[in-house]
GROMACS .gro file of C-alpha atoms in nm:
model
  353
    1UNK     CA    1   7.564  10.730   8.315
    2UNK     CA    2   7.431  11.068   8.194
    3UNK     CA    3   7.358  11.391   8.347
    4UNK     CA    4   6.988  11.373   8.259
    5UNK     CA    5   6.744  11.095   8.147
    6UNK     CA    6   6.379  10.993   8.014
    7UNK     CA    7   6.376  10.681   8.210
    8UNK     CA    8   6.199  10.626   8.548
    9UNK     CA    9   6.413  10.623   8.845
   10UNK     CA   10   6.331  10.254   8.936
   11UNK     CA   11   6.459  10.196   8.600
   12UNK     CA   12   6.807  10.416   8.647
   13UNK     CA   13   6.828  10.218   8.963
   14UNK     CA   14   6.800   9.884   8.777
   15UNK     CA   15   7.030   9.990   8.515
   16UNK     CA   16   7.289  10.103   8.785
   17UNK     CA   17   7.290   9.790   8.946
   18UNK     CA   18   7.316   9.624   8.647
   19UNK     CA   19   7.602   9.858   8.536
   20UNK     CA   20   7.817   9.771   8.865
   21UNK     CA   21   8.177   9.659   8.792
   22UNK     CA   22   8.203   9.312   8.716
   23UNK     CA   23   8.289   9.108   9.045
   24UNK     CA   24   8.073   9.295   9.262
   25UNK     CA   25   7.780   9.056   9.232
   26UNK     CA   26   7.732   9.041   9.579
   27UNK     CA   27   7.655   9.377   9.614
   28UNK     CA   28   7.393   9.384   9.300
   29UNK     CA   29   7.222   9.108   9.437
   30UNK     CA   30   7.153   9.202   9.768
   31UNK     CA   31   6.766   9.357   9.745
   32UNK     CA   32   6.868   9.665   9.999
   33UNK     CA   33   7.236   9.713   9.967
   34UNK     CA   34   7.256   9.685   9.546
   35UNK     CA   35   6.983   9.970   9.481
   36UNK     CA   36   7.111  10.178   9.760
   37UNK     CA   37   7.489  10.158   9.645
   38UNK     CA   38   7.352  10.208   9.248
   39UNK     CA   39   7.130  10.505   9.339
   40UNK     CA   40   7.426  10.651   9.542
   41UNK     CA   41   7.662  10.619   9.238
   42UNK     CA   42   7.408  10.775   9.026
   43UNK     CA   43   7.415  11.049   9.247
   44UNK     CA   44   7.775  11.076   9.254
   45UNK     CA   45   7.812  11.066   8.877
   46UNK     CA   46   7.567  11.372   8.825
   47UNK     CA   47   7.755  11.558   9.131
   48UNK     CA   48   8.110  11.506   8.948
   49UNK     CA   49   8.005  11.623   8.651
   50UNK     CA   50   7.859  11.921   8.795
   51UNK     CA   51   8.163  11.976   9.004
   52UNK     CA   52   8.417  11.989   8.677
   53UNK     CA   53   8.165  12.190   8.490
   54UNK     CA   54   8.313  12.534   8.444
   55UNK     CA   55   8.187  12.838   8.275
   56UNK     CA   56   8.493  12.869   8.061
   57UNK     CA   57   8.371  12.696   7.795
   58UNK     CA   58   8.747  12.552   7.710
   59UNK     CA   59   8.776  12.468   8.096
   60UNK     CA   60   8.483  12.301   8.087
   61UNK     CA   61   8.570  12.067   7.768
   62UNK     CA   62   8.926  11.966   7.936
   63UNK     CA   63   8.803  11.910   8.266
   64UNK     CA   64   8.534  11.675   8.118
   65UNK     CA   65   8.764  11.475   7.900
   66UNK     CA   66   8.832  11.237   8.139
   67UNK     CA   67   8.534  11.215   8.370
   68UNK     CA   68   8.304  11.140   8.040
   69UNK     CA   69   8.529  10.876   7.919
   70UNK     CA   70   8.413  10.651   8.198
   71UNK     CA   71   8.605  10.460   8.433
   72UNK     CA   72   8.573  10.214   8.730
   73UNK     CA   73   8.482  10.468   8.978
   74UNK     CA   74   8.632  10.209   9.229
   75UNK     CA   75   8.704  10.500   9.471
   76UNK     CA   76   8.372  10.608   9.502
   77UNK     CA   77   8.226  10.240   9.511
   78UNK     CA   78   8.434  10.172   9.824
   79UNK     CA   79   8.342  10.524   9.997
   80UNK     CA   80   7.935  10.418   9.937
   81UNK     CA   81   8.003  10.069  10.065
   82UNK     CA   82   8.200  10.174  10.383
   83UNK     CA   83   7.914  10.410  10.439
   84UNK     CA   84   7.700  10.123  10.531
   85UNK     CA   85   7.901  10.048  10.821
   86UNK     CA   86   7.722  10.354  10.972
   87UNK     CA   87   7.385  10.427  11.074
   88UNK     CA   88   7.343  10.703  10.811
   89UNK     CA   89   7.455  10.587  10.460
   90UNK     CA   90   7.242  10.812  10.309
   91UNK     CA   91   7.414  11.127  10.453
   92UNK     CA   92   7.465  11.377  10.178
   93UNK     CA   93   7.817  11.440  10.312
   94UNK     CA   94   7.904  11.056  10.178
   95UNK     CA   95   7.802  11.150   9.834
   96UNK     CA   96   8.003  11.478   9.823
   97UNK     CA   97   8.342  11.289  10.001
   98UNK     CA   98   8.322  10.999   9.711
   99UNK     CA   99   8.301  11.287   9.452
  100UNK     CA  100   8.606  11.444   9.610
  101UNK     CA  101   8.800  11.106   9.624
  102UNK     CA  102   8.705  11.046   9.243
  103UNK     CA  103   8.797  11.416   9.126
  104UNK     CA  104   9.111  11.368   9.316
  105UNK     CA  105   9.181  11.054   9.107
  106UNK     CA  106   9.120  11.212   8.789
  107UNK     CA  107   9.340  11.510   8.840
  108UNK     CA  108   9.633  11.252   8.912
  109UNK     CA  109   9.555  11.090   8.590
  110UNK     CA  110   9.621  11.413   8.383
  111UNK     CA  111   9.946  11.479   8.579
  112UNK     CA  112  10.045  11.100   8.528
  113UNK     CA  113   9.969  11.087   8.150
  114UNK     CA  114  10.195  11.390   8.098
  115UNK     CA  115  10.456  11.249   8.307
  116UNK     CA  116  10.466  10.910   8.152
  117UNK     CA  117  10.358  11.023   7.788
  118UNK     CA  118  10.077  10.805   7.739
  119UNK     CA  119   9.887  10.833   7.423
  120UNK     CA  120   9.565  10.673   7.556
  121UNK     CA  121   9.351  10.654   7.864
  122UNK     CA  122   9.027  10.479   7.862
  123UNK     CA  123   9.065  10.403   7.523
  124UNK     CA  124   9.059  10.760   7.424
  125UNK     CA  125   9.328  11.027   7.326
  126UNK     CA  126   9.486  11.136   7.693
  127UNK     CA  127   9.425  11.529   7.729
  128UNK     CA  128   9.819  11.617   7.666
  129UNK     CA  129   9.783  11.454   7.326
  130UNK     CA  130   9.489  11.656   7.252
  131UNK     CA  131   9.556  11.997   7.384
  132UNK     CA  132   9.960  11.948   7.485
  133UNK     CA  133  10.104  11.919   7.810
  134UNK     CA  134  10.071  12.268   7.999
  135UNK     CA  135   9.701  12.254   7.919
  136UNK     CA  136   9.667  11.910   8.067
  137UNK     CA  137   9.890  11.998   8.380
  138UNK     CA  138   9.687  12.302   8.451
  139UNK     CA  139   9.358  12.118   8.410
  140UNK     CA  140   9.453  11.833   8.657
  141UNK     CA  141   9.543  12.150   8.871
  142UNK     CA  142   9.171  12.300   8.836
  143UNK     CA  143   9.037  11.967   8.903
  144UNK     CA  144   9.231  11.926   9.225
  145UNK     CA  145   9.109  12.295   9.311
  146UNK     CA  146   8.732  12.170   9.275
  147UNK     CA  147   8.831  11.884   9.510
  148UNK     CA  148   8.974  12.102   9.773
  149UNK     CA  149   8.685  12.329   9.762
  150UNK     CA  150   8.428  12.044   9.790
  151UNK     CA  151   8.638  11.903  10.093
  152UNK     CA  152   8.663  12.224  10.246
  153UNK     CA  153   8.280  12.186  10.298
  154UNK     CA  154   8.323  11.865  10.477
  155UNK     CA  155   8.504  12.002  10.772
  156UNK     CA  156   8.858  12.005  10.928
  157UNK     CA  157   8.896  11.647  10.966
  158UNK     CA  158   8.817  11.551  10.598
  159UNK     CA  159   9.049  11.856  10.480
  160UNK     CA  160   9.317  11.685  10.712
  161UNK     CA  161   9.257  11.324  10.557
  162UNK     CA  162   9.274  11.493  10.216
  163UNK     CA  163   9.588  11.732  10.257
  164UNK     CA  164   9.799  11.387  10.390
  165UNK     CA  165   9.648  11.166  10.115
  166UNK     CA  166   9.741  11.469   9.833
  167UNK     CA  167  10.079  11.457  10.028
  168UNK     CA  168  10.143  11.081   9.957
  169UNK     CA  169  10.015  11.108   9.644
  170UNK     CA  170  10.287  11.349   9.548
  171UNK     CA  171  10.557  11.180   9.731
  172UNK     CA  172  10.465  10.845   9.589
  173UNK     CA  173  10.513  11.009   9.215
  174UNK     CA  174  10.834  11.162   9.315
  175UNK     CA  175  10.948  10.846   9.450
  176UNK     CA  176  10.842  10.673   9.123
  177UNK     CA  177  11.046  10.962   8.922
  178UNK     CA  178  11.355  10.945   9.106
  179UNK     CA  179  11.401  10.585   9.174
  180UNK     CA  180  11.493  10.383   9.492
  181UNK     CA  181  11.696  10.572   9.774
  182UNK     CA  182  12.040  10.420   9.918
  183UNK     CA  183  11.981  10.142  10.069
  184UNK     CA  184  11.630  10.061   9.932
  185UNK     CA  185  11.587   9.777   9.720
  186UNK     CA  186  11.387   9.758   9.364
  187UNK     CA  187  11.064   9.564   9.542
  188UNK     CA  188  11.073   9.766   9.864
  189UNK     CA  189  11.075  10.082   9.631
  190UNK     CA  190  10.812   9.978   9.426
  191UNK     CA  191  10.578   9.863   9.701
  192UNK     CA  192  10.620  10.236   9.874
  193UNK     CA  193  10.533  10.402   9.534
  194UNK     CA  194  10.214  10.219   9.519
  195UNK     CA  195  10.147  10.279   9.868
  196UNK     CA  196  10.181  10.659   9.784
  197UNK     CA  197  10.038  10.685   9.449
  198UNK     CA  198   9.739  10.410   9.492
  199UNK     CA  199   9.668  10.272   9.807
  200UNK     CA  200   9.666  10.632   9.993
  201UNK     CA  201   9.353  10.757   9.800
  202UNK     CA  202   9.182  10.414   9.815
  203UNK     CA  203   9.209  10.392  10.181
  204UNK     CA  204   9.089  10.764  10.213
  205UNK     CA  205   8.781  10.668  10.040
  206UNK     CA  206   8.677  10.406  10.285
  207UNK     CA  207   8.746  10.605  10.568
  208UNK     CA  208   8.566  10.896  10.465
  209UNK     CA  209   8.273  10.708  10.358
  210UNK     CA  210   8.255  10.554  10.710
  211UNK     CA  211   8.329  10.892  10.871
  212UNK     CA  212   8.048  11.065  10.753
  213UNK     CA  213   7.773  10.783  10.765
  214UNK     CA  214   7.870  10.800  11.161
  215UNK     CA  215   8.060  10.474  11.192
  216UNK     CA  216   8.252  10.433  11.507
  217UNK     CA  217   8.590  10.511  11.511
  218UNK     CA  218   8.711  10.144  11.500
  219UNK     CA  219   8.546  10.081  11.204
  220UNK     CA  220   8.664  10.403  11.045
  221UNK     CA  221   9.042  10.288  11.151
  222UNK     CA  222   8.960   9.916  10.985
  223UNK     CA  223   8.874  10.130  10.674
  224UNK     CA  224   9.188  10.269  10.677
  225UNK     CA  225   9.392   9.928  10.703
  226UNK     CA  226   9.164   9.752  10.476
  227UNK     CA  227   9.201  10.043  10.231
  228UNK     CA  228   9.577  10.024  10.212
  229UNK     CA  229   9.571   9.657  10.160
  230UNK     CA  230   9.294   9.675   9.902
  231UNK     CA  231   9.466   9.963   9.706
  232UNK     CA  232   9.792   9.758   9.696
  233UNK     CA  233   9.602   9.470   9.561
  234UNK     CA  234   9.444   9.707   9.285
  235UNK     CA  235   9.763   9.836   9.168
  236UNK     CA  236   9.969   9.495   9.168
  237UNK     CA  237   9.680   9.329   8.989
  238UNK     CA  238   9.667   9.623   8.733
  239UNK     CA  239  10.014   9.591   8.679
  240UNK     CA  240   9.983   9.218   8.604
  241UNK     CA  241   9.733   9.279   8.382
  242UNK     CA  242   9.954   9.455   8.159
  243UNK     CA  243  10.137   9.150   8.073
  244UNK     CA  244   9.891   8.916   8.041
  245UNK     CA  245   9.736   9.090   7.761
  246UNK     CA  246   9.386   9.150   7.898
  247UNK     CA  247   9.373   9.512   7.883
  248UNK     CA  248   9.299   9.558   7.505
  249UNK     CA  249   8.950   9.604   7.640
  250UNK     CA  250   9.070   9.934   7.775
  251UNK     CA  251   9.232  10.038   7.478
  252UNK     CA  252   9.558  10.036   7.651
  253UNK     CA  253   9.812   9.816   7.427
  254UNK     CA  254   9.946   9.520   7.657
  255UNK     CA  255  10.283   9.573   7.757
  256UNK     CA  256  10.274   9.915   7.788
  257UNK     CA  257  10.477   9.906   8.131
  258UNK     CA  258  10.728   9.720   7.960
  259UNK     CA  259  10.790   9.950   7.625
  260UNK     CA  260  10.804  10.262   7.903
  261UNK     CA  261  11.065  10.082   8.115
  262UNK     CA  262  10.833  10.079   8.438
  263UNK     CA  263  10.952   9.830   8.670
  264UNK     CA  264  10.647   9.631   8.797
  265UNK     CA  265  10.611   9.312   9.006
  266UNK     CA  266  10.630   9.044   8.710
  267UNK     CA  267  10.939   9.176   8.599
  268UNK     CA  268  11.099   9.253   8.944
  269UNK     CA  269  11.038   8.891   9.009
  270UNK     CA  270  11.159   8.793   8.675
  271UNK     CA  271  11.498   8.957   8.771
  272UNK     CA  272  11.514   8.816   9.099
  273UNK     CA  273  11.452   8.481   8.944
  274UNK     CA  274  11.714   8.561   8.671
  275UNK     CA  275  11.961   8.664   8.918
  276UNK     CA  276  11.951   8.339   9.108
  277UNK     CA  277  12.035   8.137   8.826
  278UNK     CA  278  11.701   8.077   8.664
  279UNK     CA  279  11.797   8.002   8.273
  280UNK     CA  280  11.433   8.059   8.143
  281UNK     CA  281  11.390   8.395   8.345
  282UNK     CA  282  11.751   8.496   8.213
  283UNK     CA  283  11.604   8.435   7.855
  284UNK     CA  284  11.280   8.605   7.888
  285UNK     CA  285  11.456   8.916   8.069
  286UNK     CA  286  11.668   8.947   7.769
  287UNK     CA  287  11.372   8.996   7.551
  288UNK     CA  288  11.218   9.188   7.843
  289UNK     CA  289  11.510   9.428   7.822
  290UNK     CA  290  11.576   9.448   7.456
  291UNK     CA  291  11.446   9.715   7.193
  292UNK     CA  292  11.064   9.714   7.230
  293UNK     CA  293  10.974  10.008   7.010
  294UNK     CA  294  10.823   9.767   6.743
  295UNK     CA  295  10.505   9.605   6.805
  296UNK     CA  296  10.622   9.245   6.733
  297UNK     CA  297  10.905   9.281   6.972
  298UNK     CA  298  10.663   9.387   7.245
  299UNK     CA  299  10.438   9.138   7.170
  300UNK     CA  300  10.686   8.838   7.189
  301UNK     CA  301  10.814   8.994   7.530
  302UNK     CA  302  10.457   8.997   7.665
  303UNK     CA  303  10.386   8.632   7.534
  304UNK     CA  304  10.730   8.550   7.688
  305UNK     CA  305  10.647   8.716   8.027
  306UNK     CA  306  10.313   8.595   8.069
  307UNK     CA  307  10.402   8.218   8.018
  308UNK     CA  308  10.682   8.260   8.275
  309UNK     CA  309  10.667   8.172   8.630
  310UNK     CA  310  10.720   8.524   8.725
  311UNK     CA  311  10.388   8.603   8.644
  312UNK     CA  312  10.211   8.340   8.824
  313UNK     CA  313  10.441   8.421   9.136
  314UNK     CA  314  10.320   8.811   9.069
  315UNK     CA  315   9.959   8.739   9.082
  316UNK     CA  316   9.996   8.534   9.394
  317UNK     CA  317  10.121   8.816   9.553
  318UNK     CA  318   9.852   9.052   9.438
  319UNK     CA  319   9.609   8.773   9.575
  320UNK     CA  320   9.804   8.776   9.927
  321UNK     CA  321   9.739   9.132   9.963
  322UNK     CA  322   9.336   9.075   9.872
  323UNK     CA  323   9.349   8.800  10.164
  324UNK     CA  324   9.551   9.072  10.404
  325UNK     CA  325   9.246   9.314  10.319
  326UNK     CA  326   8.981   9.068  10.412
  327UNK     CA  327   9.160   8.943  10.698
  328UNK     CA  328   9.168   9.330  10.813
  329UNK     CA  329   8.755   9.328  10.824
  330UNK     CA  330   8.779   9.049  11.095
  331UNK     CA  331   8.670   9.251  11.399
  332UNK     CA  332   8.354   9.404  11.228
  333UNK     CA  333   8.056   9.206  11.296
  334UNK     CA  334   7.913   8.979  11.031
  335UNK     CA  335   7.684   9.136  10.801
  336UNK     CA  336   7.610   9.148  10.416
  337UNK     CA  337   7.816   9.500  10.410
  338UNK     CA  338   8.124   9.318  10.583
  339UNK     CA  339   8.078   9.040  10.317
  340UNK     CA  340   8.039   9.300  10.023
  341UNK     CA  341   8.344   9.447  10.132
  342UNK     CA  342   8.536   9.113  10.139
  343UNK     CA  343   8.384   9.052   9.766
  344UNK     CA  344   8.558   9.369   9.692
  345UNK     CA  345   8.895   9.284   9.761
  346UNK     CA  346   8.892   9.002   9.567
  347UNK     CA  347   8.698   9.143   9.303
  348UNK     CA  348   8.974   9.427   9.231
  349UNK     CA  349   9.231   9.162   9.195
  350UNK     CA  350   8.986   8.861   8.989
  351UNK     CA  351   8.927   9.133   8.707
  352UNK     CA  352   8.988   9.173   8.322
  353UNK     CA  353   9.039   9.520   8.328
   0.00000   0.00000   0.00000
């Protein structure tokens, strides 16, 4: 999507419907919900680029770097979907809230890539690779500032949601950096990090979308619970995809997490299985814990882990979180929106990238 187009509004909406992320067919196929969501996503994209625009040419270039590289826009999409639980999904504040959550997400990516020394993001060189760490960190801060400015216009409740979410994002990153505290097991720590770094913002997305569309308090609260579970499912799936080798389309080398020594669910389950006496798991663990600096060694470790039952176990855990998210929707009345939210929960797991 671009800021301007010579196509007609109807054509633009049709294109946006077709561009909805794979797995969201129910949204795209519904004659009312599909065009509404697609048109709103167009508005989000336009306002997102407007929000990060800067009169300083250098700051403008660094701020646009990731936004223009694309992305799944999962968080704005959830905010827009949740808005259809209320009587006023076309409220301008819904669009603004969707922009806020995506800006917040983009800002975290600048910081994460510096901390992880990641060379690529969305198939393009990361900001710190282009301009250095200091510029990347300051650009992330600048985008956070823009998100804060926009959310301040939405009122005190939204500001509180954003502040609490930001706190959880920071704590999630801090906990990932320092590792488990005394008495905390690796799996418990891993899920706590996901809760802070990923689930918190996805939950806020659904919460804000429902809130500004005028949904009742029960629906808003359901979106919080649902979003926490969807966010966890999304990150678990993302971590499993890293070792299934299907992430090549995104420009990220399969096994990047393995090479960087990041403990993800397949590896945690592999360790548990090896500790329980599984000889095959122990053999794979030797590869995973070995020197993965060469592409050949990394490919061998990825292949071995992909074929090991630990990866299938990890998929099962991700799908269970997705199922739990769908179950959280049960109190909502039956509607195409409820069905679409259930489809959303399944699609974040059943995806390639």
